[in-house]
Coordinates of C-alpha atoms in Angstrom, one line a residue:
M1 CA -28.1 -12.9 -74.0
Y2 CA -28.1 -11.6 -78.0
R3 CA -31.0 -14.2 -78.8
M4 CA -33.1 -11.9 -76.3
V5 CA -32.5 -8.9 -78.2
K6 CA -35.0 -8.5 -81.2
V7 CA -34.3 -6.5 -84.2
S8 CA -36.1 -4.2 -86.0
P9 CA -38.2 -5.5 -89.0
D10 CA -36.5 -3.1 -91.3
D11 CA -33.2 -4.9 -90.6
F12 CA -34.2 -8.3 -90.9
H13 CA -32.8 -8.6 -94.3
Y14 CA -29.3 -7.7 -93.0
Q15 CA -29.2 -10.8 -91.0
R16 CA -30.1 -13.5 -93.8
L17 CA -29.0 -17.3 -93.8
L18 CA -29.1 -19.8 -96.6
W19 CA -29.6 -23.3 -95.3
R20 CA -30.5 -26.7 -96.6
K21 CA -30.5 -29.8 -94.6
S22 CA -28.8 -32.0 -97.5
P23 CA -27.3 -31.1 -101.2
A24 CA -30.4 -33.0 -102.7
E25 CA -32.8 -30.1 -101.3
P26 CA -33.4 -26.6 -102.3
I27 CA -31.9 -24.0 -100.8
E28 CA -33.9 -21.9 -98.0
D29 CA -33.6 -18.3 -97.3
Y30 CA -33.9 -17.3 -93.5
A31 CA -34.0 -13.9 -91.6
M32 CA -32.7 -13.8 -88.1
R33 CA -35.6 -11.9 -86.1
V34 CA -33.0 -11.6 -82.8
L35 CA -29.5 -10.4 -82.6
M36 CA -27.1 -12.7 -84.5
F37 CA -23.7 -13.9 -82.7
G38 CA -20.8 -12.6 -85.0
L39 CA -22.5 -9.3 -86.0
K40 CA -20.0 -6.6 -85.5
P41 CA -22.5 -4.4 -83.5
A42 CA -23.6 -6.9 -81.6
P43 CA -22.0 -6.3 -78.2
W44 CA -22.9 -2.9 -78.4
L45 CA -26.4 -3.3 -79.3
A46 CA -26.9 -6.0 -76.5
T47 CA -25.2 -3.4 -74.1
R48 CA -27.4 -0.7 -75.3
T49 CA -30.5 -2.5 -74.7
T50 CA -29.6 -3.2 -71.1
Y51 CA -29.0 0.3 -70.5
E52 CA -32.3 1.3 -72.1
L53 CA -34.2 -1.2 -69.7
A54 CA -32.4 0.0 -66.9
Q55 CA -33.3 3.7 -67.9
R56 CA -37.0 2.7 -68.6
E57 CA -37.1 1.1 -65.2
K58 CA -35.5 3.5 -62.8
T59 CA -38.4 4.3 -61.1
S60 CA -39.8 0.7 -60.1
Y61 CA -36.1 -0.5 -59.5
P62 CA -34.0 2.3 -58.7
H63 CA -31.0 0.2 -57.1
A64 CA -31.2 -2.3 -59.9
S65 CA -31.0 0.4 -62.5
K66 CA -28.0 2.3 -61.1
I67 CA -26.2 -1.2 -60.9
I68 CA -27.1 -2.6 -64.4
Q69 CA -25.8 0.8 -65.7
E70 CA -22.6 1.1 -63.7
D71 CA -21.6 -2.7 -62.8
L72 CA -22.8 -4.6 -65.9
Y73 CA -20.1 -5.6 -68.7
L74 CA -21.8 -7.4 -71.6
D75 CA -23.3 -10.3 -69.5
D76 CA -21.1 -10.2 -66.8
L77 CA -22.3 -8.3 -63.4
I78 CA -20.1 -7.8 -60.5
S79 CA -21.8 -5.9 -57.6
G80 CA -22.5 -6.2 -54.0
G81 CA -23.6 -4.8 -50.6
S82 CA -22.4 -4.4 -47.1
T83 CA -24.7 -6.5 -45.5
P84 CA -26.6 -9.9 -46.7
E85 CA -29.9 -7.9 -46.5
K86 CA -28.7 -5.4 -48.9
V87 CA -27.6 -8.2 -51.2
F88 CA -31.0 -10.0 -50.8
E89 CA -32.7 -6.8 -51.9
L90 CA -30.1 -5.7 -54.7
R91 CA -30.2 -9.2 -56.2
Q92 CA -34.0 -9.7 -56.0
Q93 CA -34.5 -5.9 -57.8
V94 CA -31.8 -7.2 -60.5
Q95 CA -33.7 -10.1 -61.2
D96 CA -37.0 -8.7 -61.8
M97 CA -36.0 -6.1 -63.4
M98 CA -33.6 -7.9 -65.9
Q99 CA -36.7 -10.3 -66.3
S100 CA -39.2 -7.7 -67.0
G101 CA -37.0 -7.3 -70.3
G102 CA -36.6 -11.0 -71.1
F103 CA -33.3 -11.7 -69.5
T104 CA -32.8 -14.2 -66.7
M105 CA -29.9 -13.5 -64.8
R106 CA -28.2 -16.9 -63.9
K107 CA -24.8 -18.1 -62.3
W108 CA -25.0 -16.2 -59.2
V109 CA -22.3 -16.7 -56.8
S110 CA -21.6 -15.0 -53.4
T111 CA -19.2 -15.0 -50.4
N112 CA -22.1 -15.3 -47.8
E113 CA -23.5 -18.7 -47.6
T114 CA -26.9 -17.3 -46.2
V115 CA -27.0 -15.2 -49.6
M116 CA -26.4 -18.4 -51.7
S117 CA -29.0 -20.5 -49.7
S118 CA -31.8 -17.9 -50.7
I119 CA -30.8 -18.3 -54.4
P120 CA -32.9 -20.9 -56.4
E121 CA -31.0 -23.7 -57.5
S122 CA -31.5 -23.2 -61.1
L123 CA -30.1 -19.8 -60.8
K124 CA -26.9 -20.6 -59.1
G125 CA -23.3 -20.7 -60.3
S126 CA -21.4 -23.8 -60.4
F127 CA -19.6 -23.0 -57.2
H128 CA -20.4 -24.6 -53.9
F129 CA -19.2 -23.5 -50.7
L130 CA -16.3 -25.9 -49.7
E131 CA -14.0 -26.5 -46.5
I132 CA -11.8 -23.5 -45.6
S133 CA -8.7 -25.8 -46.5
E134 CA -10.3 -26.3 -50.1
D135 CA -10.9 -23.9 -52.7
K136 CA -12.7 -23.4 -56.2
T137 CA -12.6 -20.3 -58.6
V138 CA -15.0 -19.1 -60.7
K139 CA -14.2 -16.6 -63.7
T140 CA -15.2 -12.8 -63.6
L141 CA -14.4 -10.9 -66.7
G142 CA -11.6 -13.6 -67.3
I143 CA -10.0 -13.2 -63.7
Q144 CA -10.0 -16.0 -61.3
W145 CA -12.3 -15.2 -58.0
S146 CA -12.2 -17.6 -55.0
P147 CA -15.4 -16.7 -53.1
T148 CA -14.1 -19.3 -50.4
F149 CA -11.5 -16.5 -49.5
D150 CA -13.0 -13.6 -51.2
Q151 CA -9.7 -12.9 -53.6
F152 CA -8.4 -12.9 -57.1
T153 CA -6.0 -15.4 -58.1
F154 CA -4.2 -16.1 -61.5
T155 CA -4.1 -19.4 -63.1
V156 CA -1.2 -19.3 -65.9
C157 CA -0.8 -22.6 -68.1
P158 CA 2.2 -22.2 -69.9
S159 CA 3.1 -24.5 -73.0
K160 CA 5.5 -27.1 -73.2
P161 CA 8.8 -25.6 -73.0
M162 CA 10.6 -25.2 -76.3
T163 CA 14.3 -26.3 -76.7
F164 CA 14.7 -23.0 -78.9
P165 CA 12.1 -20.4 -78.2
T166 CA 11.2 -18.1 -80.8
K167 CA 9.9 -14.7 -80.9
R168 CA 6.6 -15.8 -81.9
F169 CA 6.6 -18.4 -78.9
I170 CA 7.7 -15.8 -76.4
L171 CA 4.9 -13.3 -77.7
S172 CA 2.2 -16.0 -77.6
E173 CA 3.2 -17.1 -74.0
T174 CA 3.2 -13.4 -72.9
S175 CA -0.2 -12.7 -74.2
K176 CA -1.9 -15.6 -72.5
I177 CA -1.8 -13.7 -69.2
F178 CA -4.7 -11.6 -68.5
D179 CA -4.0 -8.8 -66.6
P180 CA -6.4 -5.9 -67.2
L181 CA -5.7 -3.9 -64.0
G182 CA -2.0 -4.5 -64.0
W183 CA -1.5 -6.2 -60.9
L184 CA 0.9 -8.8 -62.4
A185 CA 2.8 -5.8 -63.8
P186 CA 6.2 -6.1 -62.6
V187 CA 6.3 -9.4 -64.2
I188 CA 4.8 -8.7 -67.4
I189 CA 6.9 -5.7 -68.1
K190 CA 10.1 -7.8 -68.2
S191 CA 8.6 -10.2 -70.8
K192 CA 7.8 -6.8 -72.8
I193 CA 11.4 -5.6 -72.6
L194 CA 12.7 -8.7 -73.8
I195 CA 10.1 -8.9 -76.8
Q196 CA 11.3 -5.2 -77.7
C197 CA 15.0 -6.5 -77.7
L198 CA 14.0 -9.4 -79.8
W199 CA 12.3 -6.8 -82.3
S200 CA 15.5 -4.5 -82.1
E201 CA 17.4 -7.4 -83.3
R202 CA 15.3 -7.9 -86.4
L203 CA 15.1 -11.6 -85.9
E204 CA 12.1 -13.6 -87.8
W205 CA 9.2 -14.9 -86.2
D206 CA 10.2 -18.7 -86.3
K207 CA 14.0 -18.3 -86.0
R208 CA 15.9 -19.2 -82.5
I209 CA 16.7 -16.2 -80.6
P210 CA 20.2 -15.7 -79.3
E211 CA 21.6 -17.6 -76.1
K212 CA 21.8 -14.5 -73.9
Y213 CA 18.0 -14.0 -74.5
K214 CA 17.4 -17.7 -74.2
E215 CA 18.7 -17.6 -70.6
E216 CA 16.5 -14.4 -70.0
W217 CA 13.3 -16.2 -71.4
I218 CA 14.0 -19.2 -69.0
S219 CA 14.2 -17.3 -66.1
L220 CA 11.0 -15.1 -66.9
S221 CA 9.2 -18.2 -67.6
S222 CA 9.8 -19.6 -64.3
D223 CA 8.4 -16.4 -63.0
F224 CA 5.1 -17.0 -64.6
A225 CA 4.8 -20.3 -63.2
Q226 CA 4.8 -18.5 -59.7
L227 CA 2.1 -16.4 -60.5
K228 CA -0.7 -18.7 -59.2
Q229 CA 0.7 -17.9 -55.6
V230 CA -0.5 -14.2 -56.1
T231 CA -3.5 -13.1 -54.5
I232 CA -5.3 -10.1 -54.6
P233 CA -8.0 -9.3 -51.8
R234 CA -11.3 -8.1 -53.5
C235 CA -12.6 -6.1 -50.6
V236 CA -10.5 -2.7 -50.6
I237 CA -12.2 -0.5 -48.2
L238 CA -12.9 -0.8 -44.4
Q239 CA -16.7 -1.0 -43.6
D240 CA -17.8 2.1 -42.0
F241 CA -14.7 4.0 -43.0
E242 CA -14.0 7.8 -41.9
A243 CA -11.6 8.8 -44.5
L244 CA -10.4 7.8 -47.9
E245 CA -6.7 8.7 -49.4
L246 CA -5.7 7.7 -53.1
H247 CA -1.8 7.4 -53.4
G248 CA -0.1 7.0 -56.7
F249 CA 3.6 6.5 -57.4
S250 CA 5.3 7.0 -60.7
D251 CA 9.0 5.9 -61.8
A252 CA 11.0 5.4 -64.7
S253 CA 14.1 3.7 -66.4
E254 CA 16.1 3.5 -69.3
A255 CA 13.9 0.5 -70.3
A256 CA 10.4 1.4 -69.1
Y257 CA 8.1 3.5 -66.9
G258 CA 5.1 2.8 -64.8
A259 CA 2.5 4.1 -62.1
V260 CA 0.6 2.1 -59.4
V261 CA -2.1 3.4 -57.4
Y262 CA -3.2 2.6 -53.8
L263 CA -6.3 2.9 -51.8
K264 CA -6.1 3.8 -48.0
S265 CA -9.1 3.7 -45.9
T266 CA -9.2 4.9 -42.1
R267 CA -11.5 4.0 -39.4
S268 CA -10.6 5.4 -36.0
T269 CA -7.2 3.8 -35.2
E270 CA -7.2 1.2 -38.1
S271 CA -6.1 1.5 -41.5
L272 CA -6.3 -0.3 -44.5
V273 CA -4.3 -0.1 -47.9
R274 CA -4.8 -1.9 -51.0
L275 CA -3.5 -1.8 -54.6
I276 CA -6.0 -0.9 -57.0
A277 CA -4.1 -0.8 -60.3
A278 CA -1.0 -0.1 -62.0
K279 CA 0.2 0.4 -65.8
T280 CA 3.2 0.3 -67.6
R281 CA 4.9 1.5 -70.8
L282 CA 8.0 0.6 -72.7
A283 CA 10.5 3.3 -73.3
P284 CA 10.6 4.1 -77.0
L285 CA 13.7 3.2 -78.9
S286 CA 13.5 5.6 -81.4
P287 CA 14.1 8.7 -80.5
P288 CA 15.6 7.5 -77.3
Q289 CA 14.4 9.9 -74.2
S290 CA 16.3 11.0 -71.4
I291 CA 15.4 9.9 -68.1
P292 CA 13.8 13.0 -67.1
K293 CA 11.6 12.8 -69.8
L294 CA 10.5 9.3 -68.9
E295 CA 9.9 10.4 -65.6
L296 CA 7.5 12.8 -66.8
C297 CA 5.6 10.3 -69.2
G298 CA 5.6 8.1 -65.8
A299 CA 4.0 11.0 -64.0
F300 CA 1.5 11.7 -66.9
L301 CA 0.7 7.9 -66.8
L302 CA -0.1 8.4 -63.2
A303 CA -2.2 11.1 -63.5
H304 CA -4.7 9.5 -66.0
L305 CA -4.7 6.3 -64.0
M306 CA -5.6 8.1 -60.8
E307 CA -8.5 10.1 -62.7
M308 CA -9.6 6.8 -63.9
V309 CA -9.7 5.4 -60.5
K310 CA -11.6 8.0 -59.3
K311 CA -14.1 7.9 -61.6
A312 CA -14.5 4.1 -60.9
L313 CA -14.7 4.5 -57.5
K314 CA -17.4 7.3 -57.6
I315 CA -16.4 8.1 -53.5
P316 CA -15.0 11.6 -52.3
L317 CA -11.4 11.2 -51.6
L318 CA -8.2 13.0 -51.3
C319 CA -5.4 12.3 -53.9
Y320 CA -1.9 12.3 -53.4
A321 CA 0.7 11.8 -56.3
Y322 CA 4.5 11.1 -55.7
T323 CA 7.2 10.8 -57.9
D324 CA 11.3 11.0 -56.9
S325 CA 12.2 13.0 -59.8
T326 CA 13.0 16.6 -58.8
T327 CA 13.5 17.5 -62.4
V328 CA 9.8 16.6 -62.8
L329 CA 8.6 18.3 -59.7
H330 CA 10.5 21.5 -61.0
W331 CA 8.5 21.4 -63.9
L332 CA 5.3 21.0 -62.4
R333 CA 5.8 24.1 -60.2
C334 CA 6.0 26.3 -63.4
Q335 CA 3.4 27.3 -65.9
P336 CA 3.4 24.8 -68.9
T337 CA 3.8 27.3 -71.4
R338 CA 7.7 28.0 -70.0
W339 CA 8.6 24.5 -71.7
K340 CA 9.1 23.2 -75.0
T341 CA 6.4 21.3 -76.6
F342 CA 6.6 17.7 -75.4
I343 CA 7.0 18.8 -71.7
A344 CA 4.5 21.8 -71.7
N345 CA 1.6 19.2 -73.1
R346 CA 2.2 16.8 -70.4
I347 CA 2.8 19.4 -67.6
G348 CA -0.2 21.1 -68.5
E349 CA -2.6 18.0 -68.6
I350 CA -1.0 16.4 -65.0
Q351 CA -1.9 20.3 -63.3
S352 CA -5.4 20.0 -64.7
L353 CA -6.0 16.1 -63.5
I354 CA -4.0 16.6 -60.0
P355 CA -4.3 20.3 -58.9

Protein backbone atom coordinates (compact mmCIF):
# COMPACT_ATOMS: atom_id res chain seq x y z
CA MET A 1 0.00 0.00 0.00
CA TYR A 2 2.75 2.45 0.95
CA ARG A 3 4.52 1.97 -2.37
CA MET A 4 1.46 3.32 -4.21
CA VAL A 5 1.47 6.63 -2.33
CA LYS A 6 3.61 9.25 -4.04
CA VAL A 7 5.52 11.82 -2.04
CA SER A 8 5.73 15.50 -2.96
CA PRO A 9 9.03 16.32 -4.80
CA ASP A 10 9.74 18.88 -2.07
CA ASP A 11 9.93 16.01 0.43
CA PHE A 12 12.15 13.66 -1.57
CA HIS A 13 15.25 14.71 0.35
CA TYR A 14 13.64 13.59 3.63
CA GLN A 15 13.68 10.03 2.28
CA ARG A 16 17.28 9.64 1.21
CA LEU A 17 19.20 6.35 1.23
CA LEU A 18 22.92 5.63 1.02
CA TRP A 19 23.70 2.43 -0.87
CA ARG A 20 26.49 0.44 -2.44
CA LYS A 21 26.56 -3.17 -3.59
CA SER A 22 30.02 -3.86 -2.16
CA PRO A 23 32.58 -2.06 0.03
CA ALA A 24 34.76 -1.51 -3.05
CA GLU A 25 32.13 0.56 -4.87
CA PRO A 26 31.41 4.23 -4.25
CA ILE A 27 28.42 5.14 -2.11
CA GLU A 28 25.38 6.16 -4.11
CA ASP A 29 22.69 8.54 -2.91
CA TYR A 30 19.05 7.65 -3.60
CA ALA A 31 15.81 9.50 -2.86
CA MET A 32 12.55 7.61 -2.44
CA ARG A 33 9.68 9.02 -4.50
CA VAL A 34 7.01 6.95 -2.74
CA LEU A 35 6.10 6.48 0.91
CA MET A 36 8.71 4.55 2.89
CA PHE A 37 8.06 1.76 5.36
CA GLY A 38 9.12 2.75 8.86
CA LEU A 39 8.46 6.45 8.35
CA LYS A 40 6.68 7.78 11.42
CA PRO A 41 3.76 9.48 9.63
CA ALA A 42 3.47 6.71 6.99
CA PRO A 43 0.32 5.04 8.42
CA TRP A 44 -1.47 8.38 8.66
CA LEU A 45 -0.37 9.47 5.18
CA ALA A 46 -1.55 6.19 3.65
CA THR A 47 -4.90 6.42 5.45
CA ARG A 48 -5.31 10.08 4.50
CA THR A 49 -4.60 9.22 0.87
CA THR A 50 -7.35 6.59 0.72
CA TYR A 51 -9.72 8.99 2.48
CA GLU A 52 -8.93 11.68 -0.11
CA LEU A 53 -9.52 9.19 -2.91
CA ALA A 54 -12.91 8.29 -1.42
CA GLN A 55 -13.84 11.96 -1.17
CA ARG A 56 -12.90 12.66 -4.79
CA GLU A 57 -14.75 9.63 -6.16
CA LYS A 58 -17.90 9.77 -4.01
CA THR A 59 -20.01 10.92 -6.98
CA SER A 60 -18.94 8.00 -9.18
CA TYR A 61 -18.79 5.42 -6.37
CA PRO A 62 -21.11 6.62 -3.57
CA HIS A 63 -21.41 3.30 -1.73
CA ALA A 64 -17.71 2.46 -1.96
CA SER A 65 -16.74 5.98 -0.87
CA LYS A 66 -18.78 5.61 2.33
CA ILE A 67 -17.42 2.13 3.04
CA ILE A 68 -13.77 3.15 2.56
CA GLN A 69 -14.17 6.10 4.92
CA GLU A 70 -15.91 4.07 7.62
CA ASP A 71 -14.76 0.44 7.35
CA LEU A 72 -11.13 0.63 6.18
CA TYR A 73 -8.32 0.36 8.74
CA LEU A 74 -4.98 0.92 6.98
CA ASP A 75 -5.14 -1.83 4.34
CA ASP A 76 -7.76 -4.05 6.02
CA LEU A 77 -11.37 -3.64 4.90
CA ILE A 78 -14.18 -5.36 6.83
CA SER A 79 -17.66 -4.77 5.46
CA GLY A 80 -20.56 -6.60 3.86
CA GLY A 81 -24.19 -6.61 2.80
CA SER A 82 -27.47 -8.33 3.60
CA THR A 83 -27.68 -10.15 0.24
CA PRO A 84 -25.15 -11.60 -2.24
CA GLU A 85 -26.31 -9.06 -4.84
CA LYS A 86 -25.48 -6.14 -2.54
CA VAL A 87 -22.08 -7.65 -1.78
CA PHE A 88 -21.39 -8.10 -5.53
CA GLU A 89 -22.10 -4.43 -6.14
CA LEU A 90 -20.13 -3.26 -3.11
CA ARG A 91 -17.06 -5.34 -3.93
CA GLN A 92 -17.00 -4.17 -7.53
CA GLN A 93 -17.41 -0.53 -6.55
CA VAL A 94 -14.63 -0.76 -3.97
CA GLN A 95 -12.36 -2.60 -6.41
CA ASP A 96 -12.92 -0.05 -9.20
CA MET A 97 -12.66 3.01 -6.99
CA MET A 98 -9.45 1.90 -5.28
CA GLN A 99 -7.99 0.82 -8.63
CA SER A 100 -8.58 4.35 -9.95
CA GLY A 101 -6.09 5.52 -7.32
CA GLY A 102 -3.59 2.76 -8.06
CA PHE A 103 -4.60 0.49 -5.17
CA THR A 104 -5.47 -3.13 -5.99
CA MET A 105 -7.69 -4.73 -3.36
CA ARG A 106 -6.70 -8.37 -2.84
CA LYS A 107 -7.30 -11.29 -0.48
CA TRP A 108 -11.09 -11.06 -0.67
CA VAL A 109 -12.91 -13.49 1.64
CA SER A 110 -16.66 -13.96 2.06
CA THR A 111 -18.96 -16.29 3.96
CA ASN A 112 -21.01 -16.77 0.79
CA GLU A 113 -19.76 -19.30 -1.75
CA THR A 114 -21.57 -17.57 -4.63
CA VAL A 115 -19.78 -14.32 -3.84
CA MET A 116 -16.43 -16.10 -3.66
CA SER A 117 -16.99 -17.78 -7.04
CA SER A 118 -17.45 -14.36 -8.66
CA ILE A 119 -14.03 -13.12 -7.52
CA PRO A 120 -11.02 -13.70 -9.80
CA GLU A 121 -8.58 -16.25 -8.39
CA SER A 122 -5.77 -13.68 -8.35
CA LEU A 123 -7.78 -11.47 -5.98
CA LYS A 124 -9.01 -14.15 -3.57
CA GLY A 125 -7.65 -14.68 -0.08
CA SER A 126 -5.92 -17.89 0.93
CA PHE A 127 -9.16 -19.26 2.42
CA HIS A 128 -11.10 -21.91 0.49
CA PHE A 129 -14.46 -23.33 1.48
CA LEU A 130 -14.16 -26.56 3.46
CA GLU A 131 -16.53 -29.24 4.61
CA ILE A 132 -18.70 -28.27 7.54
CA SER A 133 -16.66 -30.52 9.82
CA GLU A 134 -13.46 -28.68 8.93
CA ASP A 135 -12.42 -25.14 9.64
CA LYS A 136 -9.87 -22.59 8.60
CA THR A 137 -9.37 -19.05 9.79
CA VAL A 138 -8.04 -15.83 8.37
CA LYS A 139 -6.74 -12.87 10.36
CA THR A 140 -8.84 -9.71 10.39
CA LEU A 141 -7.11 -6.96 12.37
CA GLY A 142 -5.32 -9.60 14.43
CA ILE A 143 -8.45 -11.56 15.37
CA GLN A 144 -9.14 -15.00 13.92
CA TRP A 145 -12.29 -15.18 11.76
CA SER A 146 -13.75 -18.41 10.50
CA PRO A 147 -15.66 -17.77 7.24
CA THR A 148 -17.04 -21.32 7.37
CA PHE A 149 -18.97 -20.69 10.58
CA ASP A 150 -18.90 -16.86 10.35
CA GLN A 151 -17.54 -16.43 13.84
CA PHE A 152 -14.50 -15.04 15.58
CA THR A 153 -12.12 -17.32 17.43
CA PHE A 154 -8.97 -16.92 19.48
CA THR A 155 -5.70 -18.77 19.20
CA VAL A 156 -3.41 -18.42 22.20
CA CYS A 157 0.03 -19.96 21.84
CA PRO A 158 1.52 -20.11 25.34
CA SER A 159 5.25 -20.35 25.74
CA LYS A 160 6.87 -23.35 27.35
CA PRO A 161 5.91 -23.29 31.05
CA MET A 162 8.58 -21.96 33.39
CA THR A 163 9.45 -23.91 36.52
CA PHE A 164 9.86 -20.61 38.30
CA PRO A 165 7.76 -17.95 36.52
CA THR A 166 8.84 -14.32 36.78
CA LYS A 167 7.06 -10.99 36.53
CA ARG A 168 8.53 -10.45 33.06
CA PHE A 169 7.27 -13.84 31.85
CA ILE A 170 3.73 -13.32 33.17
CA LEU A 171 3.46 -9.86 31.63
CA SER A 172 4.77 -11.19 28.32
CA GLU A 173 2.27 -14.07 28.23
CA THR A 174 -0.64 -11.78 29.09
CA SER A 175 0.33 -9.25 26.41
CA LYS A 176 0.19 -11.94 23.72
CA ILE A 177 -3.60 -12.02 23.89
CA PHE A 178 -5.03 -9.53 21.38
CA ASP A 179 -8.54 -8.63 22.50
CA PRO A 180 -9.45 -5.09 21.33
CA LEU A 181 -13.19 -5.43 22.04
CA GLY A 182 -12.84 -7.00 25.47
CA TRP A 183 -14.50 -10.30 24.61
CA LEU A 184 -11.99 -12.10 26.84
CA ALA A 185 -12.06 -9.49 29.60
CA PRO A 186 -13.19 -11.88 32.40
CA VAL A 187 -10.03 -13.95 31.89
CA ILE A 188 -7.53 -11.19 31.12
CA ILE A 189 -8.53 -9.03 34.09
CA LYS A 190 -7.51 -11.84 36.47
CA SER A 191 -4.04 -11.83 34.96
CA LYS A 192 -3.86 -8.03 35.26
CA ILE A 193 -4.81 -8.25 38.92
CA LEU A 194 -2.01 -10.76 39.46
CA ILE A 195 0.50 -8.46 37.72
CA GLN A 196 -0.65 -5.57 39.92
CA CYS A 197 -0.03 -7.72 43.00
CA LEU A 198 3.48 -8.53 41.76
CA TRP A 199 4.17 -4.83 41.31
CA SER A 200 2.98 -4.12 44.84
CA GLU A 201 5.49 -6.73 46.07
CA ARG A 202 8.25 -4.69 44.35
CA LEU A 203 9.66 -7.81 42.73
CA GLU A 204 12.45 -7.52 40.19
CA TRP A 205 11.64 -8.42 36.58
CA ASP A 206 13.50 -11.73 36.51
CA LYS A 207 13.13 -12.80 40.12
CA ARG A 208 10.99 -15.88 40.78
CA ILE A 209 7.58 -15.00 42.15
CA PRO A 210 6.33 -16.19 45.58
CA GLU A 211 4.70 -19.60 45.72
CA LYS A 212 1.19 -18.23 46.35
CA TYR A 213 1.34 -16.24 43.11
CA LYS A 214 2.86 -19.15 41.22
CA GLU A 215 -0.17 -21.33 42.01
CA GLU A 216 -2.47 -18.54 40.85
CA TRP A 217 -0.53 -18.17 37.61
CA ILE A 218 -0.69 -21.91 36.89
CA SER A 219 -4.47 -21.72 37.23
CA LEU A 220 -4.64 -18.67 34.95
CA SER A 221 -2.40 -20.17 32.29
CA SER A 222 -4.65 -23.23 32.14
CA ASP A 223 -7.56 -20.83 31.49
CA PHE A 224 -5.58 -19.27 28.61
CA ALA A 225 -5.29 -22.68 26.98
CA GLN A 226 -9.09 -22.97 26.98
CA LEU A 227 -9.64 -19.67 25.15
CA LYS A 228 -9.53 -21.47 21.80
CA GLN A 229 -12.96 -22.84 22.71
CA VAL A 230 -14.45 -19.33 22.86
CA THR A 231 -16.40 -18.33 19.74
CA ILE A 232 -18.08 -14.98 19.04
CA PRO A 233 -20.67 -14.79 16.22
CA ARG A 234 -19.86 -12.05 13.71
CA CYS A 235 -23.51 -11.35 12.86
CA VAL A 236 -25.02 -9.32 15.70
CA ILE A 237 -28.33 -8.10 14.20
CA LEU A 238 -31.38 -9.94 12.88
CA GLN A 239 -32.10 -9.27 9.22
CA ASP A 240 -35.15 -7.01 8.71
CA PHE A 241 -35.19 -6.14 12.41
CA GLU A 242 -38.02 -4.03 13.80
CA ALA A 243 -36.36 -2.68 16.94
CA LEU A 244 -32.85 -2.31 18.32
CA GLU A 245 -31.82 -1.89 21.94
CA LEU A 246 -28.42 -1.40 23.53
CA HIS A 247 -28.09 -2.82 27.04
CA GLY A 248 -25.06 -2.01 29.19
CA PHE A 249 -24.03 -3.31 32.61
CA SER A 250 -21.33 -2.14 35.02
CA ASP A 251 -19.98 -3.59 38.25
CA ALA A 252 -17.03 -3.21 40.59
CA SER A 253 -15.07 -4.98 43.30
CA GLU A 254 -12.12 -4.08 45.49
CA ALA A 255 -9.75 -5.32 42.76
CA ALA A 256 -11.31 -4.04 39.52
CA TYR A 257 -14.33 -2.59 37.78
CA GLY A 258 -15.78 -3.16 34.34
CA ALA A 259 -18.56 -2.63 31.82
CA VAL A 260 -20.16 -4.73 29.11
CA VAL A 261 -22.55 -3.87 26.26
CA TYR A 262 -25.04 -6.16 24.49
CA LEU A 263 -27.16 -5.47 21.41
CA LYS A 264 -30.73 -6.78 21.26
CA SER A 265 -32.55 -6.91 17.92
CA THR A 266 -36.21 -7.85 17.64
CA ARG A 267 -38.30 -9.05 14.71
CA SER A 268 -41.92 -10.05 15.29
CA THR A 269 -41.72 -12.61 18.13
CA GLU A 270 -38.01 -13.35 17.60
CA SER A 271 -35.16 -11.71 19.53
CA LEU A 272 -31.39 -11.92 19.25
CA VAL A 273 -28.94 -10.75 21.92
CA ARG A 274 -25.23 -10.48 21.12
CA LEU A 275 -22.16 -9.42 23.07
CA ILE A 276 -20.67 -6.30 21.46
CA ALA A 277 -17.84 -5.06 23.66
CA ALA A 278 -16.50 -4.93 27.21
CA LYS A 279 -13.89 -2.98 29.13
CA THR A 280 -12.17 -3.49 32.47
CA ARG A 281 -9.94 -1.38 34.68
CA LEU A 282 -7.86 -2.22 37.74
CA ALA A 283 -8.79 -0.50 40.97
CA PRO A 284 -6.02 1.93 41.96
CA LEU A 285 -3.82 0.91 44.87
CA SER A 286 -2.88 4.45 45.81
CA PRO A 287 -5.02 6.10 46.88
CA PRO A 288 -7.45 3.22 47.45
CA GLN A 289 -11.05 4.03 46.57
CA SER A 290 -14.26 2.96 48.28
CA ILE A 291 -16.57 0.44 46.60
CA PRO A 292 -19.22 3.11 45.81
CA LYS A 293 -16.59 5.23 44.04
CA LEU A 294 -15.36 2.20 42.10
CA GLU A 295 -18.97 1.44 41.16
CA LEU A 296 -19.19 5.03 39.90
CA CYS A 297 -16.01 4.51 37.87
CA GLY A 298 -17.64 1.42 36.37
CA ALA A 299 -20.74 3.41 35.42
CA PHE A 300 -18.51 6.12 33.94
CA LEU A 301 -16.65 3.48 31.91
CA LEU A 302 -19.99 2.04 30.74
CA ALA A 303 -21.29 5.44 29.59
CA HIS A 304 -18.24 5.97 27.39
CA LEU A 305 -18.34 2.39 26.08
CA MET A 306 -22.00 2.72 25.09
CA GLU A 307 -21.29 6.02 23.37
CA MET A 308 -18.47 4.40 21.41
CA VAL A 309 -20.71 1.50 20.35
CA LYS A 310 -23.51 3.87 19.29
CA LYS A 311 -21.12 5.84 17.10
CA ALA A 312 -19.77 2.66 15.54
CA LEU A 313 -23.20 1.18 14.78
CA LYS A 314 -24.65 4.39 13.27
CA ILE A 315 -28.17 3.01 13.74
CA PRO A 316 -30.97 4.65 15.79
CA LEU A 317 -31.56 2.57 18.92
CA LEU A 318 -32.76 2.72 22.50
CA CYS A 319 -30.13 2.62 25.25
CA TYR A 320 -30.44 1.08 28.71
CA ALA A 321 -27.68 1.22 31.34
CA TYR A 322 -27.70 -0.86 34.53
CA THR A 323 -25.82 -0.79 37.83
CA ASP A 324 -26.60 -2.61 41.07
CA SER A 325 -25.16 0.21 43.19
CA THR A 326 -27.94 2.15 44.93
CA THR A 327 -25.38 4.78 45.93
CA VAL A 328 -24.48 5.49 42.30
CA LEU A 329 -28.17 5.58 41.34
CA HIS A 330 -28.77 8.15 44.09
CA TRP A 331 -25.85 10.28 42.88
CA LEU A 332 -27.21 10.14 39.32
CA ARG A 333 -30.64 11.41 40.40
CA CYS A 334 -29.13 14.64 41.75
CA GLN A 335 -27.38 17.61 40.21
CA PRO A 336 -23.59 17.07 39.90
CA THR A 337 -22.87 20.36 41.70
CA ARG A 338 -24.21 18.82 44.89
CA TRP A 339 -21.23 16.47 45.16
CA LYS A 340 -17.48 16.81 45.60
CA THR A 341 -15.23 17.10 42.54
CA PHE A 342 -14.42 13.39 42.03
CA ILE A 343 -18.09 12.40 42.03
CA ALA A 344 -19.44 15.56 40.38
CA ASN A 345 -17.21 15.31 37.30
CA ARG A 346 -18.16 11.70 36.61
CA ILE A 347 -21.86 12.15 37.34
CA GLY A 348 -22.02 15.16 35.01
CA GLU A 349 -20.41 13.25 32.16
CA ILE A 350 -22.57 10.15 32.66
CA GLN A 351 -25.71 12.31 32.61
CA SER A 352 -24.61 13.99 29.38
CA LEU A 353 -23.85 10.67 27.65
CA ILE A 354 -26.86 8.71 28.97
CA PRO A 355 -29.74 11.17 29.59
